[in-house]
Structures are given as structure tokens and as C-alpha cells.
């Protein structure tokens, strides 16, 4: 490590990156209030649904799952951004990752939490949710470990725990820095959270070792988590779900939407806090390239699945496929193809375009709307076409479902906005480490 | 059956003779009355949420213009290898030793995975608390639970009647005889299109009918081993 970077520059980094945590403008307050109101509306809608029954949704046989599970899958997908960006990029020692890791790790735990909420929205008798826990009871009944839903609950819990640790570890030195800077109650909280960090040589070594151990582990957990979410579908016998490609497809799809979300967050944080010197065009460029990779991989998997279905000519599966390609779901399906494949491909393969933050951000929005639609399309068309064709049916979300989807998005943003005042959005010590290496 | 063979074993099955079925819906009504199946409002029917444990489905046979509309009673097929069972995270969907696919109402938390995975769409969900048009609530069957909001339900082969017959037989120290258990739909079928009994007893009427050349299972290729055997309509 060279010392050329100098104490002066480090001091400037400290100031610049801690500054957003100190200022509370009127705009910020207004944003928090608006978001909190929308979230509260969602809480009300949910209370109403619990009180009166899950019939407040538009579900009906044979479509027993729709928007809530689609949202669950979507949010789990978003949560993969954090792990992917920071985990994979840390493993490959990509230097450019430094300013974006923290942002995406935060996104991971917030979106895992939101995804978990959807599980509760979805339960018919949510007040009996604890039947899912393996706890000893006098009847000797355990949860059914053969059920993919239970693997799912286990995986989500593991992922939430692991990613909290993964977020927390690199935060320790930054918490210590905040402790030394702030006064009063905040100093006390940060003091507690920094676990007596003094920045001694042995502490640094310990931290580095811990990060080195957890990084590969969390990447493995990430892959397993979304595979398991995919197996919720793959293990069933529903035509269109029962396919082995669904797990890899879900993992790649998750990273795709996650990257889109990171681009949006990067753009907004950079604008809001004027962090142009940290989040540079180079970062948008690199992320743009990564998105091209996920787009192509995803398109390949999608093609592989369609081709297999088409060639196999099983009537049950064909009816699902044609309902999307040419049938009643085709407008939505083709719109999705545009948003998640065509738009990213035609824009992000142009080098000039990748230097344009607003443009990339808009592509990120497209990808996420597209991926949300995609989750819906994984759920609804297969369920709407059961094997006994007199049961075929249709679905569109009810007002309560729409409110809950919107309110959960608002709640996620709210948590993010609040977190921005509590933790530095850019890992300060990693940034400094990067500069002194350069 | 001698005492040394241990307690008698049962495998409850049904045979539906499509040639005898006239589609009169008596079974549907009887099932509603026997099993406290809720009344569905007009709106619920329009929403596709009307609950019936047994329903008469219509389908079209032949190609245009030589088509004929046919109907087939569909109920839970009590699959021997039921797709709804392994996916339930809390064991609410459970296989009894005598081959019934049981639904444990107070265990159900309403994740509805079983509903998705049933190829026959036989599972019915309570989207709201149940209701009966007056005075129907006066005639609820005390032997059957009323299912609340958020619970999955479906045909039980009138498990309450099976249990009662078994208890009576055990008290008298004999196996349940053929024709002793009659589910409500079977009882009310005017043409005796439905027959119910023990498949482990080779002499029972179901066993004999199920051996008929006209036999088939709904979606046989799935290998879910349904306990309902259909007999083909004669041309
Ligand atoms: S018919 Fe459906 S509900 Fe009945 S046992 Fe088979 S899969 Fe389960």
C-alpha cells in the first residue's frame, strides 16, 4: 500500500461521503412522508384482506397463485443484485465495483424483506403462519420437508441472515468512522455497531479474512436461493412449469432484474448526493456491459425452453406456449420480449449509449417492468391452461392486489431512503483502499 | 376374514358409469347438503369461485359438424400417488392408510400449492367465510366441520360415513360389508351411475365394475393412480 494518496485526500473522502448522512432537507422530508403514506395505504389494504379473506384478490380456480407470488419472485430477483455485484465482483477482484457494492448490498436485504412480506400477503390464514416453523408441539406434527415451499422458506431465511452479515461486516470500519465524527445519540449507536473497531492491523486482517470467507459462501447461497424459488414451480406437474431449465433461468433472470435495479439506484444516489466523482461514467459503462451479458444468457435459456416445448409437441404444454406466442397473452408476452431483450440489446451494445447515465437508467426501468411482467407470465398462462380444458380461465389483478404491489414498492424505496441517512451509501474504507492501490 | 389376519384393510374407490349418468346434478345437491358446502352467490359464480365438491363437466366429442356434447362428473380422484400431497408445506393434505386423500382443515394455512398441482382442479378454496341462504343454515350436518375463510377443501368420499360404518363394524367384530358405506352422491344418484366400495375386497361391486372393459381413468398418463374409475359411454 502506498501512502501517496495522502491524508488530505482521505479526509476529503470522509467528509464527502459522510455528508449525505448529516443533512435533512425539506425535499427529503416530503419524500419520506409521501412514501410512508403510500406504505400505510398498503398496510390498510392488507389488514382489510386479512379481516375479510383472500377473496379480495382476483384469484380463483385454477389460478391459485398470481400477483403476490409474482411479486415475491420479482423481489427475490432484485435482491440478487447485491450479492451478484458485490460478491462476484469481489471474488473476481474487479476494482470498479467499489462505489457500487454498498448500494447493492443494501438493496439485497431490503428486497429480501419485501419479498418475505409477499409470502404473508399470500397466505390464506396468515395468523397460522407459524405452522411453517419446525417447532416441537404436543401433536408431534412437523412441517412437510418434502414441500418445495418449505425449502423456499428455509432458503429465504438463510439468505436474509447471510446477506445481513455480508452487509454488516464491511460496514464496521465505516461505523467506526461515523462514531468518531458524530456527536450525541448517534455517536452512541455507531459506537455500539462498530464493535470497538480501532483499525489495528490485526483487526483489519480479521475483517479481510471474514470477508474472504463469506463472499464465496454468499454467492453459493444466492444461486441456491433462486434455484429453489424456481423449483417451487419446477417440482409441480403444471404444464409449462415442470421443466428443468426453470432453476438456471430464474437465477439469470434474477441477476438481470437486479442489475437493472442497481443502475436505477446508482443513477438516483449519484444525482441526489452529487457523487459524480465516485460513481463515474466508467461504472455505468461496466454495468451496461454486464447487462448485455445477462440479456444474452437469458435469451438463450428462453429460446432453449421454447424450442424444446415446440419440438416436443405435448398438447398441454403447447397450449400454454401458444397462448403466449400467438394467443390471448401474446400482447403482454411480446411487450415483455421488447422490454427485457430487445431494448437492452439495441441500446447497451452501443458504446456511446453506455456513457449516458439517463439512458442506462431508463433501460433499467424497462428491464424491471419487463421482468415483473415476465414473473406474471410464468404464473398465469400455465395455471390458466390446466390439462382438462373445460377448466381454462383468465385473470387480472384486483384493486387490493395493485395497491399491495405499489405500496410494497413504496415501502422498499422508503426503507432505502431512510437507510441512506444511516449508513454511507459508498463504502468509505473500500474506496480509500482502492485509491491507495491505484 | 379370520381374526389371525389382523384388522381388515380397506381401499375406498368409486366407479362412475358414464353410460348411466344423465347429468341430472342430484349428486351435486346431495353433496352440498351432506358436507356443508357453502352457497355461492351469483357474483361468486361469475368470478369462477362457486364451490362444488362434485361437478358435472361438459365436453365436446367428435369433429365439427359431427359433434356431441357430453358430460362427466368430476370430483377429487383420491389419487394413490396424489400430486397435491407432497407440495403441502404443513401436511394439511394427507394420505390415510385406507387410501383416502384427506384434507386436515385446521392444519391448512392456505398456500394453495395443492390447488395448482391438482390436474383435475378438484380442490376448492374458501375465499371468504362461508354463507348459507336462509333457512339452509338450519340443516347443517353436525358430523362435518364448517370450513372458514382461507381453507382448502374438497371431496372426502364422505369420510364421516366411512368412519361411522367402520366403527360400527369394529364394535360388532366384523369387516365393513359391501354397500355399507354409501357417500351422499352415490346414495342420491337415480340411475346408480356411481358405485362406491372397498377395492381390497375382490367380491365388492366396485372391484367387479372396475375390471370392466370400459374402464378408464381421467388423465391416466399422469400416473397419479386415481381411485375413481370411469366406465366409457356405450356408442
Ligand atoms: S384429484 Fe386433485 S385433490 Fe384429489 S387427490 Fe388427486 S391431486 Fe389431490
XYZ file of C-alpha atoms and ligand atoms in Angstrom:
681
model
C 0.000 0.000 0.000
C 1.471 3.321 -0.973
C 0.948 6.356 1.166
C 0.944 8.768 -1.795
C -2.775 9.258 -1.713
C -2.130 11.362 1.327
C -4.103 12.124 4.416
C -5.641 15.181 2.803
C -7.443 13.237 0.149
C -8.666 10.660 2.640
C -10.071 13.417 4.787
C -11.923 14.796 1.797
C -13.386 11.377 1.018
C -14.546 11.030 4.613
C -16.270 14.395 4.508
C -17.885 13.937 1.132
C -19.237 10.501 1.800
C -20.473 11.175 5.304
C -22.092 14.470 4.322
C -25.316 12.930 2.956
C -25.926 11.390 6.357
C -25.958 14.740 8.082
C -28.244 16.888 6.004
C -32.027 16.543 6.168
C -33.625 18.841 3.599
C -37.298 19.676 3.135
C -37.358 17.656 -0.062
C -36.111 14.627 1.787
C -38.774 15.018 4.457
C -41.522 15.391 1.876
C -40.343 12.293 0.066
C -40.346 10.289 3.286
C -43.866 11.441 4.134
C -45.270 10.617 0.699
C -43.667 7.187 0.692
C -44.849 6.496 4.219
C -48.412 7.401 3.260
C -48.417 5.002 0.318
C -46.927 2.285 2.504
C -49.608 2.948 5.128
C -52.285 2.596 2.481
C -50.818 -0.803 1.697
C -50.886 -1.774 5.365
C -54.563 -0.817 5.450
C -55.314 -2.843 2.350
C -53.582 -5.842 3.827
C -55.442 -5.534 7.123
C -58.677 -5.437 5.124
C -57.704 -8.553 3.227
C -56.777 -10.441 6.396
C -60.041 -9.402 8.008
C -62.349 -10.321 5.128
C -60.491 -13.051 3.282
C -58.066 -13.697 0.467
C -61.031 -13.341 -1.873
C -60.096 -9.671 -2.062
C -57.705 -10.787 -4.749
C -58.978 -11.841 -8.153
C -57.685 -15.369 -7.743
C -59.978 -18.264 -8.498
C -59.507 -21.872 -9.510
C -57.443 -22.953 -11.340
C -55.365 -19.798 -10.905
C -54.496 -20.133 -7.253
C -51.327 -18.081 -7.457
C -50.741 -14.836 -9.273
C -49.632 -11.332 -8.421
C -48.383 -11.988 -4.891
C -46.196 -14.884 -5.894
C -45.072 -12.997 -8.994
C -44.067 -10.081 -6.766
C -42.339 -12.438 -4.385
C -40.268 -13.891 -7.187
C -39.578 -10.434 -8.556
C -38.301 -9.061 -5.257
C -36.148 -12.082 -4.613
C -34.755 -11.414 -8.049
C -33.960 -7.816 -7.210
C -32.201 -8.952 -4.083
C -29.727 -10.812 -6.231
C -28.216 -7.597 -7.441
C -26.386 -7.007 -4.205
C -24.846 -10.387 -3.959
C -24.033 -10.568 -7.598
C -22.424 -7.162 -7.884
C -20.539 -7.212 -4.680
C -19.952 -10.933 -4.314
C -18.993 -11.889 -7.801
C -17.082 -8.693 -8.405
C -15.243 -9.053 -5.117
C -14.323 -12.618 -5.995
C -13.027 -11.567 -9.389
C -11.230 -8.623 -7.774
C -12.883 -6.142 -10.116
C -11.675 -2.756 -8.931
C -14.589 -0.806 -10.368
C -17.011 -2.495 -8.000
C -16.007 -0.314 -5.024
C -18.537 2.525 -5.229
C -21.482 0.245 -6.044
C -21.124 -2.603 -3.579
C -22.723 -0.962 -0.564
C -25.649 0.358 -2.548
C -26.458 -3.044 -3.938
C -25.925 -4.911 -0.679
C -28.462 -2.604 0.953
C -30.825 -3.345 -1.875
C -30.371 -7.022 -1.196
C -31.605 -7.029 2.346
C -34.378 -4.566 1.759
C -35.764 -6.533 -1.140
C -35.465 -9.864 0.658
C -37.595 -8.304 3.381
C -40.161 -7.058 0.878
C -40.238 -10.477 -0.787
C -40.912 -12.076 2.577
C -43.840 -9.694 3.079
C -45.450 -11.082 -0.057
C -45.376 -14.558 1.407
C -47.537 -13.226 4.202
C -49.879 -11.354 1.871
C -50.322 -14.626 0.062
C -51.251 -16.929 2.936
C -54.922 -17.733 3.279
C -54.721 -17.956 7.045
C -51.765 -15.760 7.793
C -52.422 -15.965 11.530
C -51.339 -19.590 11.332
C -48.055 -18.810 9.586
C -46.049 -20.392 12.398
C -47.172 -23.829 11.208
C -44.327 -23.392 8.744
C -41.765 -23.353 11.541
C -40.290 -26.633 12.710
C -41.199 -26.256 16.361
C -41.937 -29.090 18.768
C -45.627 -29.298 19.645
C -47.755 -31.758 21.521
C -49.229 -33.220 18.353
C -45.794 -34.118 17.072
C -46.528 -32.601 13.659
C -43.584 -31.145 11.789
C -43.687 -29.127 8.626
C -43.542 -31.203 5.480
C -39.938 -31.146 4.359
C -40.934 -32.683 1.046
C -42.665 -29.468 0.064
C -40.693 -27.027 -2.108
C -42.419 -24.227 -0.222
C -40.606 -25.289 2.902
C -37.255 -25.412 1.120
C -38.161 -21.974 -0.042
C -38.857 -20.622 3.436
C -35.569 -22.125 4.627
C -33.644 -20.645 1.731
C -35.084 -17.170 2.195
C -34.303 -17.233 5.867
C -30.730 -18.347 5.183
C -30.299 -15.731 2.513
C -31.660 -12.950 4.700
C -29.337 -13.907 7.548
C -26.302 -14.333 5.357
C -26.804 -11.117 3.461
C -27.294 -9.166 6.680
C -23.926 -10.421 7.884
C -22.486 -9.718 4.470
C -23.738 -6.146 4.610
C -22.643 -5.663 8.171
C -19.049 -6.872 8.015
C -17.729 -4.258 5.594
C -19.755 -1.650 7.423
C -17.800 -1.980 10.667
C -14.922 0.359 9.748
C -17.410 2.869 8.359
C -19.478 2.724 11.527
C -16.295 3.405 13.487
C -15.604 6.402 11.315
C -19.112 7.708 11.905
C -18.690 7.129 15.615
C -15.627 9.337 15.627
C -17.397 12.076 13.678
C -20.867 12.368 15.121
C -21.934 13.679 18.488
C -24.677 12.681 20.918
C -27.018 9.770 20.484
C -25.752 8.903 17.037
C -22.232 8.570 18.373
C -23.526 6.075 20.910
C -25.376 3.974 18.342
C -22.454 3.907 15.926
C -20.168 3.128 18.844
C -22.265 0.089 19.613
C -22.414 -1.023 15.993
C -18.715 -0.631 15.338
C -17.921 -3.303 17.927
C -14.899 -1.466 19.304
C -13.199 -1.083 15.939
C -9.903 0.750 16.286
C -8.401 -0.038 12.913
C -5.464 -2.000 14.268
C -3.502 -4.250 11.959
C -4.960 -7.413 13.482
C -8.500 -6.082 13.202
C -8.012 -5.330 9.525
C -6.616 -8.771 8.954
C -9.546 -10.338 10.726
C -12.039 -8.329 8.700
C -10.358 -9.205 5.428
C -10.360 -12.881 6.328
C -14.029 -12.768 7.310
C -14.963 -11.076 4.038
C -12.855 -13.526 2.103
C -14.675 -16.441 3.744
C -18.211 -15.138 3.449
C -18.003 -13.866 -0.133
C -17.875 -17.239 -1.881
C -20.420 -18.611 0.561
C -22.927 -15.889 -0.150
C -22.545 -16.353 -3.890
C -23.404 -20.012 -3.444
C -26.369 -19.164 -1.234
C -27.566 -16.708 -3.855
C -27.520 -19.319 -6.600
C -29.250 -21.872 -4.410
C -31.923 -19.424 -3.259
C -33.187 -18.539 -6.643
C -32.913 -22.099 -7.867
C -35.174 -23.081 -5.010
C -37.642 -20.352 -5.867
C -37.609 -21.780 -9.387
C -38.208 -25.283 -8.055
C -41.411 -24.104 -6.413
C -42.607 -24.224 -9.992
C -40.367 -26.889 -11.460
C -41.371 -29.525 -8.918
C -45.047 -29.187 -9.732
C -46.790 -31.041 -12.542
C -48.358 -27.925 -14.023
C -47.759 -27.866 -17.801
C -45.290 -25.083 -18.501
C -43.778 -25.149 -15.028
C -42.430 -28.653 -14.933
C -39.128 -28.058 -16.670
C -35.535 -28.437 -15.586
C -34.447 -25.167 -17.137
C -36.503 -23.199 -14.664
C -33.832 -23.005 -11.936
C -30.978 -21.631 -14.074
C -33.485 -19.454 -15.829
C -34.629 -17.954 -12.544
C -31.081 -17.310 -11.356
C -30.104 -15.471 -14.512
C -33.433 -13.630 -14.616
C -32.907 -12.537 -11.042
C -29.496 -11.124 -11.816
C -30.921 -9.414 -14.881
C -33.573 -7.524 -12.961
C -31.170 -6.962 -10.078
C -28.659 -5.264 -12.348
C -31.425 -3.107 -13.770
C -32.333 -2.050 -10.254
C -28.719 -1.261 -9.345
C -28.428 1.011 -12.350
C -31.520 2.908 -11.212
C -30.243 3.233 -7.652
C -26.828 4.312 -8.857
C -28.311 7.000 -11.018
C -30.575 8.363 -8.290
C -27.991 8.306 -5.490
C -25.419 9.924 -7.710
C -27.799 12.703 -8.717
C -29.232 13.265 -5.253
C -25.898 13.490 -3.481
C -23.703 14.807 -6.235
C -21.332 11.853 -6.133
C -20.163 12.280 -9.719
C -16.533 11.894 -8.698
C -17.195 8.493 -7.147
C -19.823 6.990 -9.410
C -18.289 7.697 -12.768
C -19.311 7.026 -16.334
C -16.985 4.053 -16.232
C -19.366 2.381 -13.767
C -22.396 2.855 -15.949
C -20.384 1.551 -18.844
C -19.304 -1.588 -16.993
C -22.794 -2.289 -15.687
C -24.189 -1.771 -19.160
C -21.836 -4.450 -20.468
C -22.857 -6.805 -17.683
C -26.495 -6.288 -18.567
C -25.761 -7.218 -22.154
C -24.282 -10.460 -20.860
C -27.338 -11.287 -18.755
C -29.661 -10.346 -21.603
C -27.959 -12.739 -23.965
C -27.789 -15.552 -21.425
C -31.428 -15.145 -20.538
C -32.476 -15.012 -24.170
C -30.543 -18.197 -24.811
C -32.275 -20.004 -21.945
C -35.668 -18.758 -23.064
C -35.004 -19.918 -26.588
C -33.839 -23.326 -25.386
C -37.049 -23.777 -23.471
C -39.353 -22.663 -26.254
C -37.583 -24.841 -28.771
C -37.877 -27.907 -26.554
C -41.550 -27.281 -25.934
C -42.277 -26.649 -29.577
C -40.429 -29.740 -30.756
C -41.918 -31.961 -28.058
C -45.476 -31.190 -29.137
C -47.139 -32.160 -25.887
C -50.626 -30.688 -26.282
C -50.809 -29.454 -22.676
C -47.534 -27.605 -22.929
C -48.251 -26.366 -26.414
C -51.484 -24.742 -25.329
C -49.558 -22.758 -22.721
C -46.849 -21.808 -25.173
C -49.179 -20.733 -27.964
C -51.327 -18.738 -25.572
C -48.229 -16.588 -25.109
C -46.744 -16.634 -28.599
C -49.916 -16.050 -30.572
C -52.860 -16.380 -28.193
C -54.576 -14.164 -25.702
C -51.431 -13.433 -23.671
C -49.403 -12.529 -26.750
C -49.599 -8.704 -26.469
C -48.189 -8.900 -22.962
C -45.686 -11.539 -23.933
C -44.287 -9.598 -26.867
C -44.159 -6.418 -24.811
C -42.077 -8.317 -22.290
C -39.743 -9.574 -25.024
C -39.259 -5.980 -26.132
C -38.535 -4.729 -22.653
C -36.149 -7.368 -21.387
C -34.340 -8.419 -24.552
C -34.704 -6.029 -27.414
C -34.399 -2.713 -25.599
C -31.259 -3.608 -23.621
C -29.656 -5.214 -26.643
C -30.145 -2.423 -29.133
C -29.148 0.292 -26.671
C -26.436 -1.124 -24.468
C -24.394 -2.617 -27.270
C -23.701 0.925 -28.470
C -20.582 2.199 -26.636
C -21.757 5.822 -26.802
C -25.070 4.902 -25.187
C -23.339 3.280 -22.235
C -21.761 6.619 -21.406
C -25.178 8.174 -20.953
C -26.426 7.641 -17.374
C -30.030 8.752 -18.004
C -30.326 6.380 -20.928
C -28.988 3.422 -18.969
C -31.280 4.258 -16.095
C -34.286 4.179 -18.422
C -33.160 0.821 -19.776
C -33.022 -0.343 -16.141
C -36.628 0.746 -15.670
C -37.662 -1.117 -18.814
C -35.883 -4.249 -17.674
C -37.630 -4.183 -14.337
C -41.101 -3.593 -15.720
C -40.377 -6.348 -18.209
C -39.177 -8.733 -15.553
C -42.240 -8.055 -13.416
C -44.392 -8.884 -16.423
C -42.286 -11.938 -17.020
C -42.947 -13.202 -13.480
C -46.653 -12.744 -14.084
C -46.387 -14.654 -17.335
C -44.603 -17.525 -15.631
C -47.541 -17.784 -13.245
C -50.723 -17.008 -15.082
C -50.677 -18.688 -18.521
C -49.616 -22.134 -17.204
C -52.188 -22.020 -14.416
C -54.870 -20.726 -16.763
C -54.458 -23.783 -19.028
C -54.862 -26.924 -16.950
C -54.959 -30.272 -18.723
C -58.735 -30.600 -18.543
C -59.557 -27.823 -20.927
C -63.024 -27.075 -19.553
C -61.262 -25.559 -16.561
C -59.421 -22.930 -18.615
C -59.685 -19.490 -17.125
C -58.432 -15.917 -17.112
C -57.116 -13.484 -14.546
C -56.327 -9.826 -13.932
C -55.248 -8.352 -10.593
C -57.803 -6.777 -8.274
C -57.526 -3.292 -6.822
C -56.274 -4.680 -3.494
C -53.542 -6.583 -5.283
C -52.498 -3.498 -7.218
C -52.408 -1.423 -4.024
C -50.281 -4.002 -2.277
C -47.859 -4.199 -5.185
C -47.486 -0.411 -5.367
C -47.319 0.048 -1.603
C -44.597 -2.551 -1.282
C -42.545 -0.752 -3.876
C -43.049 2.490 -1.945
C -42.093 0.740 1.272
C -38.909 -0.593 -0.295
C -37.950 2.858 -1.531
C -38.799 4.316 1.879
C -36.506 1.865 3.639
C -33.788 2.677 1.150
C -34.204 6.394 1.607
C -34.104 6.042 5.386
C -31.072 3.785 5.211
C -29.277 6.445 3.189
C -29.244 8.610 6.292
C -27.914 5.878 8.452
C -25.154 4.160 6.504
C -22.756 5.638 3.951
C -24.020 4.702 0.506
C -20.479 4.171 -0.684
C -18.117 2.016 1.305
C -15.647 4.606 2.555
C -12.779 2.373 3.517
C -13.015 0.314 0.362
C -12.973 3.484 -1.671
C -9.857 4.649 0.125
C -8.265 1.250 -0.245
C -8.931 1.454 -3.967
C -7.408 4.896 -4.286
C -4.281 3.984 -2.392
C -3.846 0.948 -4.622
C -4.253 2.884 -7.812
C -61.708 -62.805 7.071
C -60.240 -64.611 10.072
C -59.004 -62.933 13.237
C -55.414 -64.016 12.633
C -55.142 -61.802 9.560
C -55.261 -58.648 11.687
C -57.721 -55.811 11.220
C -59.403 -55.725 7.806
C -57.826 -53.367 5.296
C -59.705 -51.071 3.003
C -59.069 -49.116 -0.103
C -62.025 -46.951 -0.875
C -62.757 -46.419 -4.513
C -65.550 -45.254 -6.776
C -66.740 -46.280 -10.200
C -68.670 -43.848 -12.389
C -70.588 -45.354 -15.273
C -70.844 -42.620 -17.863
C -73.363 -44.619 -19.779
C -75.814 -44.411 -16.894
C -75.131 -40.809 -15.902
C -77.861 -38.484 -17.116
C -76.240 -35.318 -15.807
C -79.161 -34.589 -13.503
C -76.971 -32.954 -10.812
C -78.618 -34.851 -7.940
C -75.170 -35.855 -6.707
C -74.111 -32.210 -6.633
C -77.069 -31.203 -4.484
C -76.713 -34.175 -2.160
C -73.038 -33.423 -1.675
C -73.774 -29.817 -0.789
C -76.295 -30.889 1.825
C -74.228 -33.671 3.333
C -70.917 -31.850 3.513
C -71.936 -28.344 4.500
C -70.643 -26.969 1.227
C -71.288 -23.247 1.187
C -73.799 -21.495 -1.042
C -72.185 -19.359 -3.673
C -73.633 -16.027 -4.663
C -74.247 -15.012 -8.236
C -71.189 -12.796 -8.101
C -69.030 -15.642 -6.840
C -70.212 -17.851 -9.677
C -69.366 -15.105 -12.151
C -65.913 -14.820 -10.544
C -65.381 -18.545 -11.019
C -65.418 -19.172 -7.302
C -68.505 -21.306 -6.887
C -67.594 -24.258 -4.694
C -68.680 -27.779 -5.518
C -67.034 -30.967 -4.397
C -68.526 -32.803 -7.327
C -69.404 -31.115 -10.585
C -70.797 -32.166 -13.925
C -68.397 -31.063 -16.642
C -69.360 -30.773 -20.279
C -67.063 -31.542 -23.148
C -67.419 -31.893 -26.871
C -66.795 -35.140 -28.669
C -66.075 -35.572 -32.358
C -65.177 -33.029 -35.013
C -67.455 -30.426 -36.481
C -70.142 -30.882 -37.765
C -70.486 -34.333 -36.191
C -70.101 -33.186 -32.610
C -71.896 -34.220 -29.463
C -71.798 -32.517 -26.126
C -71.086 -34.978 -23.353
C -70.793 -34.608 -19.638
C -68.740 -36.221 -16.960
C -68.998 -35.940 -13.174
C -65.658 -34.781 -11.730
C -64.700 -34.967 -8.092
C -61.441 -35.406 -6.208
C -59.998 -38.591 -7.654
C -58.324 -39.539 -4.366
C -55.125 -40.273 -6.227
C -52.967 -43.063 -4.870
C -49.966 -41.015 -5.888
C -51.511 -37.617 -5.266
C -49.662 -34.573 -6.617
C -51.384 -32.364 -4.052
C -49.873 -34.172 -1.074
C -46.095 -33.698 -1.222
C -46.356 -29.997 -2.025
C -48.307 -29.020 1.066
C -45.793 -27.477 3.492
C -47.801 -28.288 6.633
C -49.244 -31.764 5.989
C -52.790 -30.492 5.596
C -53.082 -32.732 2.549
C -52.578 -36.219 3.875
C -52.962 -39.803 2.694
C -54.874 -42.066 5.060
C -53.996 -45.750 5.420
C -57.261 -46.717 3.698
C -56.376 -44.797 0.578
C -58.264 -41.591 1.146
C -56.739 -38.299 0.237
C -57.635 -36.408 3.397
C -57.679 -32.682 3.945
C -56.921 -31.564 7.514
C -58.837 -28.317 7.677
C -57.413 -26.939 10.902
C -53.889 -27.565 9.652
C -54.367 -25.716 6.350
C -52.745 -22.289 6.136
C -53.949 -21.533 2.642
C -50.813 -21.512 0.486
C -52.897 -23.133 -2.281
C -49.993 -25.011 -3.869
C -52.080 -28.202 -3.793
C -54.757 -26.401 -5.781
C -52.260 -25.557 -8.513
C -50.862 -29.033 -8.594
C -54.173 -30.896 -8.851
C -54.523 -31.793 -12.532
C -58.297 -32.148 -12.106
C -58.822 -28.740 -10.474
C -60.732 -30.675 -7.841
C -59.607 -28.527 -4.957
C -61.862 -25.734 -3.777
C -60.807 -22.764 -1.731
C -62.757 -20.645 0.745
C -62.091 -17.128 -0.437
C -64.413 -15.708 2.218
C -66.230 -17.015 5.258
C -68.977 -19.425 4.230
C -72.630 -18.463 3.945
C -75.945 -20.237 3.504
C -79.168 -18.752 2.267
C -81.843 -18.982 4.963
C -83.142 -21.447 6.011
C -80.359 -23.710 4.704
C -78.109 -22.886 7.636
C -80.653 -24.715 9.816
C -79.815 -28.037 8.224
C -76.027 -28.104 8.511
C -74.677 -31.575 9.076
C -73.319 -31.831 12.641
C -70.889 -34.584 11.570
C -68.998 -32.274 9.239
C -66.937 -29.197 10.073
C -67.756 -25.838 8.566
C -64.702 -24.559 6.738
C -63.711 -20.960 7.311
C -62.096 -18.347 5.149
C -58.622 -19.275 3.901
C -59.012 -23.049 3.947
C -58.765 -25.520 1.091
C -61.460 -28.161 0.864
C -62.609 -30.906 -1.481
C -64.446 -34.194 -1.790
C -63.727 -36.555 1.104
C -65.667 -39.575 -0.189
C -67.946 -38.661 2.764
C -65.304 -39.675 5.254
C -67.790 -39.223 8.109
C -69.939 -42.034 6.720
C -66.906 -44.246 6.199
C -65.768 -43.693 9.776
C -69.184 -44.418 11.183
C -69.506 -47.658 9.230
C -66.041 -48.734 10.300
C -66.746 -48.026 13.946
C -69.969 -49.933 13.825
C -68.300 -52.887 12.138
C -65.436 -52.889 14.633
C -67.925 -52.874 17.527
C -69.643 -55.873 16.047
C -66.297 -57.539 15.351
C -66.705 -57.868 11.583
C -65.356 -56.149 8.496
C -67.386 -53.450 6.765
C -69.669 -55.105 4.263
C -70.045 -54.139 0.635
C -72.702 -51.488 0.235
C -72.499 -50.453 3.866
C -70.720 -47.168 3.105
C -72.682 -45.031 0.712
C -71.444 -41.483 0.059
C -74.146 -38.857 -0.443
C -73.631 -38.619 -4.200
C -73.851 -42.367 -4.628
C -76.963 -42.516 -2.470
C -78.778 -39.883 -4.465
C -77.874 -40.998 -7.983
C -81.200 -42.050 -9.550
C -79.580 -44.236 -12.180
C -76.959 -45.798 -9.907
C -74.232 -44.462 -12.128
C -71.975 -44.102 -9.096
C -70.792 -47.114 -7.136
C -68.606 -46.990 -4.051
C -66.786 -49.646 -2.094
C -63.652 -51.425 -0.976
C -61.200 -52.369 -3.715
C -59.369 -54.707 -1.377
C -62.438 -56.899 -1.374
C -62.424 -58.758 -4.715
C -66.120 -59.539 -4.340
C -67.252 -55.920 -3.946
C -69.278 -54.263 -6.675
C -66.596 -51.624 -7.318
C -63.939 -54.272 -7.778
C -66.074 -56.113 -10.282
C -67.097 -52.990 -12.175
C -63.567 -51.600 -12.188
C -62.465 -54.691 -14.043
C -64.841 -53.866 -16.886
C -63.502 -53.443 -20.403
C -64.991 -49.986 -20.466
C -62.775 -48.740 -17.627
C -60.509 -45.708 -17.879
C -59.067 -43.039 -15.626
C -59.106 -39.327 -16.183
C -55.645 -38.218 -17.371
C -54.393 -41.729 -16.951
C -50.986 -40.937 -18.472
C -50.038 -38.777 -15.492
C -49.659 -41.855 -13.335
C -51.365 -40.337 -10.310
C -53.319 -43.578 -9.760
C -56.783 -42.165 -9.249
C -59.275 -44.032 -7.061
C -62.131 -43.066 -9.333
C -62.606 -45.336 -12.333
C -64.827 -44.199 -15.184
C -66.692 -46.548 -17.466
C -66.850 -45.465 -21.076
C -70.162 -44.450 -22.591
C -71.519 -47.084 -24.986
C -71.753 -45.846 -28.562
S -57.774 -35.271 -7.545
Fe -56.575 -33.482 -7.026
S -57.094 -33.049 -4.916
Fe -57.762 -35.142 -5.317
S -56.024 -36.410 -4.662
Fe -55.774 -36.037 -6.888
S -54.457 -34.209 -6.939
Fe -55.273 -34.301 -4.859
